[in-house]
Coordinates of C-alpha atoms in Angstrom, one line a residue:
X23 CA -3.9 30.5 -41.7
X24 CA -1.3 31.4 -39.2
X25 CA -3.2 31.4 -37.2
X26 CA -3.2 27.4 -37.7
X27 CA 0.2 27.3 -38.3
X28 CA 1.3 28.6 -35.2
X29 CA -1.4 26.5 -33.0
X30 CA -0.1 23.4 -34.8
X31 CA 3.6 24.7 -34.1
X32 CA 2.4 25.0 -30.2
X33 CA 0.4 21.5 -30.1
X34 CA 3.8 19.9 -31.8
X35 CA 6.3 21.3 -29.5
X36 CA 4.3 20.7 -26.4
X37 CA 3.9 16.7 -27.6
X38 CA 7.3 16.6 -28.1
X39 CA 8.3 18.0 -24.5
X40 CA 5.4 15.4 -23.1
X41 CA 7.1 12.6 -24.9
X42 CA 11.2 13.8 -23.8
X43 CA 10.0 14.2 -20.3
X44 CA 11.7 11.5 -17.9
X45 CA 12.4 10.2 -14.7
X46 CA 14.6 7.9 -12.9
X47 CA 13.2 4.6 -12.2
X48 CA 13.6 0.9 -12.6
X49 CA 11.0 -1.9 -12.2
X50 CA 10.4 -5.2 -9.7
X51 CA 8.7 -8.0 -9.9
X52 CA 6.5 -8.9 -6.6
X53 CA 4.6 -12.2 -5.5
X54 CA 2.7 -13.3 -2.6
X55 CA 4.1 -15.3 0.2
X56 CA 4.0 -19.1 -0.7
X57 CA 3.1 -18.6 -4.2
X58 CA 6.3 -18.5 -6.5
X59 CA 7.0 -18.3 -10.1
X60 CA 9.7 -18.2 -12.5
X61 CA 9.9 -15.3 -15.3
X62 CA 10.3 -16.5 -19.0
X63 CA 10.6 -13.1 -20.2
X64 CA 9.0 -9.6 -19.6
X65 CA 9.4 -5.7 -19.8
X66 CA 8.0 -2.4 -18.0
X67 CA 7.9 -0.1 -21.1
X68 CA 11.4 -0.5 -22.5
X69 CA 13.4 -2.0 -19.2
X70 CA 13.6 -5.8 -19.2
X71 CA 12.5 -7.8 -16.5
X72 CA 15.6 -10.4 -15.6
X73 CA 14.6 -14.2 -16.4
X74 CA 14.7 -15.6 -12.7
X75 CA 13.0 -17.1 -10.2
X76 CA 11.0 -15.1 -7.6
X77 CA 9.5 -16.0 -4.2
X78 CA 8.5 -13.7 -1.4
X79 CA 10.0 -15.1 2.5
X80 CA 7.7 -15.6 4.8
X81 CA 8.7 -12.1 7.3
X82 CA 6.6 -8.6 7.5
X83 CA 8.9 -7.0 5.0
X84 CA 8.4 -9.0 2.0
X85 CA 5.0 -10.7 0.4
X86 CA 2.7 -9.1 -2.1
X87 CA 3.4 -5.5 -3.0
X88 CA 7.1 -6.1 -2.4
X89 CA 9.6 -5.6 -5.6
X90 CA 13.3 -5.4 -5.8
X91 CA 14.2 -3.0 -8.2
X92 CA 15.8 -3.6 -11.7
X93 CA 17.7 -1.3 -14.3
X94 CA 16.9 1.8 -12.8
X95 CA 18.1 4.9 -15.0
X96 CA 16.9 8.2 -16.1
X97 CA 14.2 7.6 -19.2
X98 CA 10.7 8.1 -19.9
X99 CA 7.8 6.4 -17.8
X100 CA 7.1 2.7 -19.2
X101 CA 3.0 3.0 -21.4
X102 CA 2.8 -0.6 -21.2
X103 CA 3.4 -4.0 -19.7
X104 CA 4.5 -7.3 -21.4
X105 CA 5.3 -10.1 -19.2
X106 CA 5.5 -14.1 -19.5
X107 CA 5.9 -16.5 -16.4
X108 CA 5.8 -19.7 -15.1
X109 CA 2.9 -20.4 -11.6
X110 CA 4.4 -23.0 -9.7
X111 CA 1.6 -23.4 -7.7
X112 CA -0.9 -23.6 -11.0
X113 CA 1.7 -25.2 -12.8
X114 CA 0.6 -23.0 -16.0
X115 CA 2.6 -20.0 -17.9
X116 CA 0.4 -16.8 -18.1
X117 CA 1.0 -13.8 -20.2
X118 CA -0.2 -9.9 -19.8
X119 CA 0.3 -7.9 -22.2
X120 CA -1.6 -4.2 -21.2
X121 CA -1.5 -0.6 -21.5
X122 CA -1.1 1.3 -18.3
X123 CA -2.5 4.6 -17.6
X124 CA 0.1 6.9 -19.0
X125 CA -1.8 10.7 -17.7
X126 CA -1.9 9.2 -14.1
X127 CA 1.6 8.4 -14.1
X128 CA 2.7 11.3 -15.4
X129 CA 0.6 13.6 -13.3
X130 CA 2.1 11.2 -10.0
X131 CA 5.9 11.5 -10.8
X132 CA 5.3 15.5 -12.2
X133 CA 3.9 16.1 -8.3
X134 CA 5.6 14.3 -6.5
X135 CA 5.1 14.4 -2.7
X136 CA 7.0 15.1 0.4
X137 CA 8.6 13.0 2.8
X138 CA 9.3 14.0 6.6
X139 CA 13.2 15.4 6.8
X140 CA 14.9 14.3 10.2
X141 CA 17.6 17.3 9.6
X142 CA 16.1 20.7 9.9
X143 CA 19.2 22.4 9.4
X144 CA 19.4 20.8 5.8
X145 CA 16.0 20.7 5.3
X146 CA 14.9 24.0 7.3
X147 CA 11.0 23.3 5.5
X148 CA 11.1 20.3 7.0
X149 CA 10.6 17.9 4.2
X150 CA 12.2 16.9 1.1
X151 CA 10.7 17.6 -2.1
X152 CA 10.4 13.5 -3.8
X153 CA 8.7 11.7 -6.4
X154 CA 8.5 8.1 -7.5
X155 CA 11.3 5.4 -7.7
X156 CA 9.8 1.7 -8.9
X157 CA 7.4 0.0 -10.9
X158 CA 6.3 -3.2 -8.4
X159 CA 3.9 -5.9 -10.6
X160 CA 2.5 -7.9 -8.2
X161 CA 1.8 -11.8 -9.9
X162 CA -0.7 -13.6 -8.0
X163 CA -2.3 -16.7 -8.5
X164 CA -5.5 -16.5 -11.1
X165 CA -3.6 -14.3 -13.6
X166 CA -4.2 -11.4 -11.4
X167 CA -1.7 -8.5 -12.2
X168 CA -1.4 -5.4 -10.1
X169 CA 1.4 -2.5 -10.9
X170 CA 1.7 0.1 -8.5
X171 CA 4.2 3.2 -8.5
X172 CA 6.3 3.1 -5.2
X173 CA 8.5 5.8 -3.5
X174 CA 10.3 6.1 0.1
X175 CA 7.0 5.7 2.5
X176 CA 4.8 5.7 -0.7
X177 CA 3.0 3.4 -2.7
X178 CA 0.0 3.6 -5.3
X179 CA -1.9 1.4 -7.4
X180 CA -2.0 2.2 -11.3
X181 CA -3.6 -0.6 -12.3
X182 CA -5.1 -3.8 -12.4
X183 CA -4.7 -6.7 -15.2
X184 CA -5.8 -10.0 -15.9
X185 CA -3.0 -12.6 -17.3
X186 CA -4.4 -15.5 -19.8
X187 CA -2.9 -19.1 -19.6
X188 CA -0.8 -19.8 -22.2
X189 CA 0.9 -22.9 -23.9
X190 CA 4.5 -22.2 -23.9
X191 CA 6.8 -25.8 -25.2
X192 CA 10.4 -25.7 -24.3
X193 CA 12.4 -23.9 -27.4
X194 CA 15.5 -26.1 -28.4
X195 CA 18.8 -24.3 -27.4
X196 CA 18.4 -23.6 -24.2
X197 CA 21.0 -23.8 -21.3
X198 CA 20.7 -25.5 -18.3
X199 CA 19.6 -22.6 -16.2
X200 CA 17.2 -21.4 -18.7
X201 CA 15.5 -25.3 -19.0
X202 CA 14.5 -24.8 -15.2
X203 CA 11.7 -23.3 -16.2
X204 CA 10.3 -26.5 -18.1
X205 CA 11.7 -28.7 -15.8
X206 CA 9.0 -31.0 -13.8
X207 CA 11.7 -31.8 -11.5
X208 CA 12.4 -28.3 -10.7
X209 CA 8.8 -28.2 -10.3
X210 CA 8.6 -30.5 -7.4
X211 CA 11.6 -29.4 -5.3
X212 CA 9.9 -25.9 -5.7
X213 CA 6.7 -27.0 -4.7
X214 CA 8.7 -29.0 -1.7
X215 CA 11.0 -26.3 -0.2
X216 CA 9.7 -25.0 3.1
X217 CA 11.3 -21.3 1.9
X218 CA 9.0 -21.4 -1.0
X219 CA 6.1 -22.6 -0.2
X220 CA 5.7 -22.8 3.8
X221 CA 3.9 -25.3 5.4
X222 CA 1.0 -23.1 6.7
X223 CA 0.3 -21.9 3.4
X224 CA 1.2 -25.2 1.3
X225 CA -1.6 -26.6 3.6
X226 CA -4.4 -24.6 2.5
X227 CA -6.3 -24.0 -0.5
X228 CA -5.1 -21.5 -2.9
X229 CA -7.3 -18.6 -2.4
X230 CA -8.2 -17.5 -5.7
X231 CA -10.2 -13.9 -5.7
X232 CA -8.3 -12.9 -2.0
X233 CA -5.5 -10.3 -4.1
X234 CA -9.0 -8.7 -5.7
X235 CA -10.4 -8.6 -2.5
X236 CA -8.0 -7.0 -1.2
X237 CA -8.1 -4.4 -3.9
X238 CA -12.5 -4.3 -4.1
X239 CA -13.4 -4.3 -0.2
X240 CA -13.7 -0.7 0.2
X241 CA -15.9 1.6 2.9
X242 CA -16.6 4.8 3.6
X243 CA -14.2 5.6 7.0
X244 CA -10.9 7.5 8.1
X245 CA -8.7 7.7 11.6
X246 CA -9.0 9.3 14.7
X247 CA -6.7 9.6 17.4
X248 CA -8.3 10.2 20.7
X249 CA -5.9 11.3 23.6
X250 CA -6.4 12.9 26.9
X251 CA -6.6 16.8 27.0
X252 CA -3.3 18.8 26.0
X253 CA -1.8 15.9 23.9
X254 CA -0.9 16.5 20.0
X255 CA -1.0 14.6 17.7
X256 CA 2.3 13.7 15.4
X257 CA 2.5 12.5 11.8
X258 CA 0.3 9.3 10.4
X259 CA 1.4 6.2 8.8
X260 CA -1.3 3.5 6.9
X261 CA -0.5 0.5 5.0
X262 CA -3.2 -1.0 3.0
X263 CA -4.1 -4.5 2.5
X264 CA -4.1 -3.5 -1.3
X265 CA -0.7 -2.4 -0.6
X266 CA -1.2 1.0 -1.3
X267 CA 0.3 3.1 1.7
X268 CA 1.2 6.9 2.6
X269 CA 1.9 9.3 5.0
X270 CA 0.1 12.1 6.0
X271 CA 1.8 14.7 8.2
X272 CA 0.7 16.6 11.6
X273 CA 0.0 19.6 9.8
X274 CA -2.5 18.2 7.9
X275 CA -4.5 17.5 11.1
X276 CA -7.1 19.5 13.1
X277 CA -8.8 19.0 16.4
X278 CA -12.8 18.3 17.0
X279 CA -14.6 18.3 20.3
X280 CA -17.9 16.4 19.6
X281 CA -20.1 14.8 21.6
X282 CA -20.1 11.2 21.7
X283 CA -21.1 8.3 24.0
X284 CA -19.3 7.2 26.9
X285 CA -18.1 3.4 26.1
X286 CA -19.6 2.2 29.2
X287 CA -23.0 4.1 29.3
X288 CA -25.8 5.7 27.5
X289 CA -24.3 9.2 29.3
X290 CA -23.1 11.5 26.6
X291 CA -19.9 12.8 27.4
X292 CA -17.3 15.5 26.1
X293 CA -13.8 13.9 24.8
X294 CA -11.7 17.1 23.9
X295 CA -9.0 15.8 22.0
X296 CA -9.8 13.9 18.6
X297 CA -7.6 14.5 15.9
X298 CA -8.0 13.7 12.2
X299 CA -7.1 14.4 8.6
X300 CA -8.3 17.9 7.7
X301 CA -11.6 17.3 5.7
X302 CA -12.2 13.5 5.9
X303 CA -14.6 14.0 7.9
X304 CA -16.6 15.2 4.8
X305 CA -14.8 13.2 2.0
X306 CA -16.9 10.8 0.4
X307 CA -13.9 8.8 -0.3
X308 CA -13.8 4.8 0.0
X309 CA -10.8 3.8 1.6
X310 CA -9.6 -0.6 1.3
X311 CA -8.9 -2.0 4.9
X312 CA -5.9 -1.0 6.6
X313 CA -2.9 -3.7 7.1
X314 CA -1.1 -1.5 9.5
X315 CA -1.2 2.3 11.2
X316 CA 1.3 4.0 12.7
X317 CA 1.3 7.2 14.6
X318 CA 3.1 9.4 16.7
X319 CA 2.1 11.8 19.5
X320 CA 3.4 14.3 22.4
X321 CA 1.8 13.3 25.4
X322 CA -0.1 16.3 27.7
X323 CA 3.2 14.8 29.7
X324 CA 5.5 16.8 27.2
X325 CA 6.6 13.5 26.4
X326 CA 6.8 11.7 22.9
X327 CA 5.8 8.0 22.0
X328 CA 5.3 6.4 18.9
X329 CA 2.5 3.5 18.3
X330 CA 1.8 1.0 15.9
X331 CA -0.5 -2.2 15.4
X332 CA -1.0 -4.8 12.9
X333 CA -4.4 -5.6 12.1
X334 CA -5.5 -9.1 10.4
X335 CA -7.5 -9.2 7.0
X336 CA -10.3 -11.7 8.3
X337 CA -11.0 -9.8 11.5
X338 CA -10.7 -6.7 9.9
X339 CA -13.3 -8.1 7.0
X340 CA -16.2 -9.4 10.1
X341 CA -15.2 -6.0 12.1
X342 CA -16.2 -3.8 9.0
X343 CA -18.9 -5.3 8.0
X344 CA -20.3 -6.3 11.2
X345 CA -20.2 -1.7 11.7
X346 CA -22.3 -1.0 8.4
X347 CA -24.7 -3.7 9.1
X348 CA -25.5 -2.5 12.5
X349 CA -25.1 1.0 11.4
X350 CA -25.9 1.0 7.8
X351 CA -26.9 4.8 7.6
X352 CA -23.5 5.9 8.9
X353 CA -22.3 8.2 5.8
X354 CA -18.4 8.0 6.8
X355 CA -17.2 5.7 9.8
X356 CA -14.6 6.3 12.1
X357 CA -11.7 4.1 13.4
X358 CA -11.6 5.9 16.4
X359 CA -7.5 4.8 18.5
X360 CA -8.2 5.6 21.6
X361 CA -5.1 6.2 24.0
X362 CA -5.1 5.3 27.6
X363 CA -4.0 7.8 30.2
X364 CA -0.3 6.4 31.1
X365 CA 0.6 5.8 27.3
X366 CA 1.1 2.2 27.8
X367 CA -1.4 0.4 25.2
X368 CA -4.4 1.6 23.1
X369 CA -8.0 0.3 21.6
X370 CA -9.8 0.2 18.1
X371 CA -13.4 1.1 17.7
X372 CA -14.8 1.2 14.4
X373 CA -17.9 4.2 15.0
X374 CA -20.3 6.2 13.7
X375 CA -20.9 10.0 13.9
X376 CA -23.0 9.1 17.7
X377 CA -20.0 7.1 18.8
X378 CA -21.7 4.0 18.1
X379 CA -19.5 1.2 17.3
X380 CA -17.7 -2.0 16.8
X381 CA -14.3 -3.0 18.6
X382 CA -11.5 -4.9 17.4
X383 CA -10.3 -7.7 19.0
X384 CA -7.8 -6.2 21.0
X385 CA -4.3 -8.6 20.9
X386 CA -1.3 -7.1 22.6
X387 CA 1.2 -9.3 20.5
X388 CA 0.4 -7.0 17.8
X389 CA 0.7 -3.4 19.3
X390 CA 4.1 -1.8 19.8
X391 CA 4.6 1.5 21.8
X392 CA 8.0 3.3 22.1
X393 CA 8.8 6.9 23.4
X394 CA 10.9 8.8 20.8
X395 CA 13.3 11.1 21.2
X396 CA 12.6 14.7 22.2
X397 CA 14.3 15.4 18.8
X398 CA 11.7 13.3 16.4
X399 CA 10.8 15.5 14.1
X400 CA 7.3 13.8 13.2
X401 CA 5.7 15.0 16.1
X402 CA 5.5 18.6 17.0

C-alpha cells in the first residue's frame, strides 16, 4: 500500500511539473499573398488573436508562413486553437477549432536548438542556445490551416487542420470598425485593392489545394555541395515551400569522394570535394521541395563566399517528377550544387548515386554570390 501511495505521489508531482512548465511565446496570423482575411475572434491557447484585417505584402520577406507576433509573455504552451475569420476572396466565414500536438510542442521547446554566434568572445562555443518564440497560424483558401512554431532561423510545422464554413450574422451593437467584417462595400474595396490583391494574382483562379501540395509533395533527397579540391563548406540554410526552415552547422557536414559520371561524357571521374550532412546519405527521410538554399564556403584560394538560390515552385515540381520517373530505383537523390572555378556561379542538378540526373533550369537573377568577411563565423 505504501508503495502504491508513493507511486501515485510521484506521478502527481510529475504531472504538476509538466503543467507548470512555461515559456515565453506569442502568436501571429499568416496569409498567402493576395488572399487577405479579417479575424473576427480567435485564440491560440490562452493568447487572444486581435480582431483585425490581415494581408501579406507582395515581397520576399512576407507571405505564407510569415506571422507578426502578438501577446508575447511567459506562459504555458497552448493545447488548442480556436479562430473565426472572414475570407475576402471566397466571401465566407471559417472556423477552426482543433487540438495541438502538445507532446511534440513540449519536446521542441525543451530541446530548443543552436544558433550560430557572430561574437566568439561572448560565445566561445560558437553558438547560442535558443528555443522557439512564436506560434504562426496560416489561414489559406479552402479553410486550410497550418500551425508552425518559429524561432530565429528556424520554423517547424506542428500540424495541418481543416476549418469549417460557418454562417455568421452581424450582431447588434457593433461599432464602425467592428462592422467592417460584414460590410459589402469593404469587401469590394479590399478585392480591388492592388496591395491586398496584386493584379498578377487577381487575374488567376484561386489555386485550391496548393498549400496542401507544399506539404504533401515530398521526395527522398538531400543537398550536396561540390567544390574544387581544398575548399571547406560553411553553414547551410534551407527554406522549404511548406515554410519549414532550419540551418545545418558546418561541423555537422562531412566530405566524401564518390565516383560519378562527368556531365559531358560517359567517363567515370573522381570529383574530390563533395560535402553533405552526416547521415543524410543513408537516411530514409523525405523532405518537401526547397524554396531557397543558402550556404557559405571557403574556396581553395582562402577567401570566404556566400551563395544563395531562390527556386520556382512549378520548375521544382517538374524537375523532381521528371527525375524520379527517369530513375525510379533511386533510393535517395542528391540535389547537387556545383561551383565553378572562379567562384562566380553554380549549377544545380538532381542526381542519383551514379551521377545520372536532371539539371534545374538556370536563372541568373535568382542566384546571388557575395564575398564574405574573413571573420565570418559560419565559415571555417
